Amino acid sequence: MATERKAVGPCAMWPEDSAFIREVLDRIGDKWTVLVLSTLGERTLRYSDLMASIPGVSQRMLTVTLKALERDGLVERRAYAEVPPRVEYRVTPLGRSLQQAVLQLSQWAVENHATVAANRAVHERIGVGRAGSRAETSASVG
């Protein structure tokens, strides 16, 4: 007779229908979300300023990300009836409550990118999951 396993970790506290929680985690863990929220900070920025401040983002991805953040109440969009049109974005109070975690993720990436790159190089050389990979990886980061 098999014993029933219990969920551990944060998922153990989730309701049975946790698809929405996973969807929210997917949104806030997306690289463009992290970069948009980090870039906005306490500022109000125009679309073109955001575009110029986030290397590698396409117009399409920036637009998709901003629309999703606005839909979720993390970013506010303000359009001005001017010629040419002016649109500005700023973080809402809900978005600000998320910013600290986002900034910590960004800082972790800055501080640890070299170590992650070294680990990837080791695994590229010897193969992921092969014998000896732990010992060589540990030696590369120590």
Coordinates of C-alpha atoms in Angstrom, one line a residue:
M1 CA 0.0 0.0 0.0
A2 CA 1.5 3.3 -1.1
T3 CA 1.6 6.2 1.4
E4 CA 0.0 9.4 0.4
R5 CA 2.6 12.2 -0.2
K6 CA 2.1 15.6 1.2
A7 CA 3.0 18.8 -0.7
V8 CA 5.8 20.8 0.9
G9 CA 7.0 24.3 0.2
P10 CA 4.9 27.3 -0.9
C11 CA 2.6 25.1 -3.1
A12 CA 1.3 23.4 0.0
M13 CA -0.5 26.6 1.0
W14 CA -2.1 27.2 -2.4
P15 CA -5.8 26.5 -3.0
E16 CA -6.6 23.4 -5.0
D17 CA -7.2 25.4 -8.1
S18 CA -3.9 27.3 -8.2
A19 CA -3.7 28.0 -11.9
F20 CA -4.2 31.7 -11.3
I21 CA -1.3 31.8 -8.8
R22 CA 0.9 30.2 -11.3
E23 CA -0.2 32.7 -13.9
V24 CA 0.6 35.6 -11.6
L25 CA 4.0 34.1 -10.9
D26 CA 4.6 33.7 -14.6
R27 CA 3.8 37.4 -15.1
I28 CA 6.0 38.7 -12.3
G29 CA 8.9 36.4 -13.1
D30 CA 9.0 37.3 -16.8
K31 CA 12.3 39.0 -17.7
W32 CA 10.6 42.0 -19.4
T33 CA 8.3 42.5 -16.4
V34 CA 11.3 42.6 -14.1
L35 CA 13.1 45.0 -16.4
V36 CA 10.1 47.3 -16.9
L37 CA 9.3 47.6 -13.2
S38 CA 13.0 48.1 -12.4
T39 CA 13.4 50.7 -15.0
L40 CA 10.3 52.7 -14.0
G41 CA 11.2 52.8 -10.4
E42 CA 9.6 55.9 -8.9
R43 CA 9.6 57.7 -12.3
T44 CA 7.0 58.3 -14.9
L45 CA 8.4 57.5 -18.3
R46 CA 7.2 57.8 -21.9
Y47 CA 7.0 54.7 -24.0
S48 CA 10.1 55.8 -26.1
D49 CA 12.1 56.4 -22.9
L50 CA 11.3 52.9 -21.7
M51 CA 12.2 51.5 -25.1
A52 CA 15.5 53.2 -25.1
S53 CA 16.3 52.2 -21.5
I54 CA 15.7 48.4 -21.9
P55 CA 18.3 46.9 -24.3
G56 CA 17.0 44.0 -26.4
V57 CA 13.3 44.6 -25.9
S58 CA 11.3 44.8 -29.2
Q59 CA 8.4 47.2 -29.6
R60 CA 6.0 44.3 -29.6
M61 CA 7.3 42.7 -26.4
L62 CA 7.4 46.1 -24.6
T63 CA 3.8 46.8 -25.7
V64 CA 2.6 43.3 -24.7
T65 CA 4.4 43.6 -21.3
L66 CA 3.0 47.0 -20.6
K67 CA -0.5 46.0 -21.5
A68 CA -0.3 42.9 -19.2
L69 CA 1.1 45.0 -16.3
E70 CA -1.6 47.6 -16.8
R71 CA -4.3 44.8 -16.9
D72 CA -2.9 43.4 -13.6
G73 CA -2.9 46.8 -12.0
L74 CA 0.9 47.0 -11.6
V75 CA 1.4 49.9 -14.1
E76 CA -0.7 52.9 -14.9
R77 CA -0.9 54.2 -18.5
R78 CA -1.8 57.9 -19.1
A79 CA -2.4 59.1 -22.6
Y80 CA -2.4 62.8 -23.4
A81 CA -4.6 64.3 -26.2
E82 CA -1.7 66.0 -28.0
V83 CA -0.1 66.0 -31.4
P84 CA 2.0 64.0 -31.5
P85 CA 0.3 61.8 -28.9
R86 CA 2.1 61.4 -25.6
V87 CA 1.8 58.3 -23.4
E88 CA 3.4 57.9 -20.0
Y89 CA 3.7 54.9 -17.7
R90 CA 4.2 54.7 -14.0
V91 CA 4.1 52.0 -11.3
T92 CA 0.9 51.8 -9.2
P93 CA 1.0 51.3 -5.4
L94 CA 0.4 47.5 -6.1
G95 CA 3.4 47.5 -8.5
R96 CA 5.5 49.3 -5.9
S97 CA 4.7 46.6 -3.4
L98 CA 6.3 44.2 -5.9
Q99 CA 9.3 46.4 -6.9
Q100 CA 11.5 45.5 -3.9
A101 CA 11.4 41.8 -4.8
V102 CA 12.0 42.6 -8.5
L103 CA 14.9 44.8 -7.6
Q104 CA 16.4 42.1 -5.5
L105 CA 16.1 39.6 -8.3
S106 CA 17.8 42.1 -10.7
Q107 CA 20.6 42.7 -8.1
W108 CA 21.1 38.9 -7.7
A109 CA 21.5 38.5 -11.4
V110 CA 24.1 41.3 -11.5
E111 CA 26.0 39.9 -8.6
N112 CA 25.9 36.3 -9.8
H113 CA 26.0 36.3 -13.6
A114 CA 29.7 35.5 -13.8
T115 CA 29.2 32.4 -11.6
V116 CA 26.2 31.2 -13.6
A117 CA 28.2 31.7 -16.8
A118 CA 31.1 29.7 -15.4
N119 CA 28.7 26.9 -14.3
R120 CA 27.2 26.8 -17.8
A121 CA 30.6 26.6 -19.4
V122 CA 31.4 23.6 -17.2
H123 CA 28.2 21.8 -18.1
E124 CA 28.7 22.6 -21.7
R125 CA 32.1 20.9 -21.5
I126 CA 31.2 17.8 -19.5
G127 CA 27.4 17.6 -20.0
V128 CA 24.6 18.2 -17.6
G129 CA 23.9 15.4 -15.1
R130 CA 27.0 13.5 -15.9
A131 CA 29.3 12.0 -13.2
G132 CA 31.7 14.5 -11.8
S133 CA 29.8 17.6 -12.8
R134 CA 29.1 18.5 -9.2
A135 CA 32.7 18.3 -8.1
E136 CA 33.9 20.3 -11.1
T137 CA 31.1 22.9 -10.8
S138 CA 31.9 23.4 -7.1
A139 CA 35.5 23.9 -7.9
S140 CA 34.7 26.5 -10.5
V141 CA 32.7 28.7 -8.1
G142 CA 35.0 28.3 -5.0

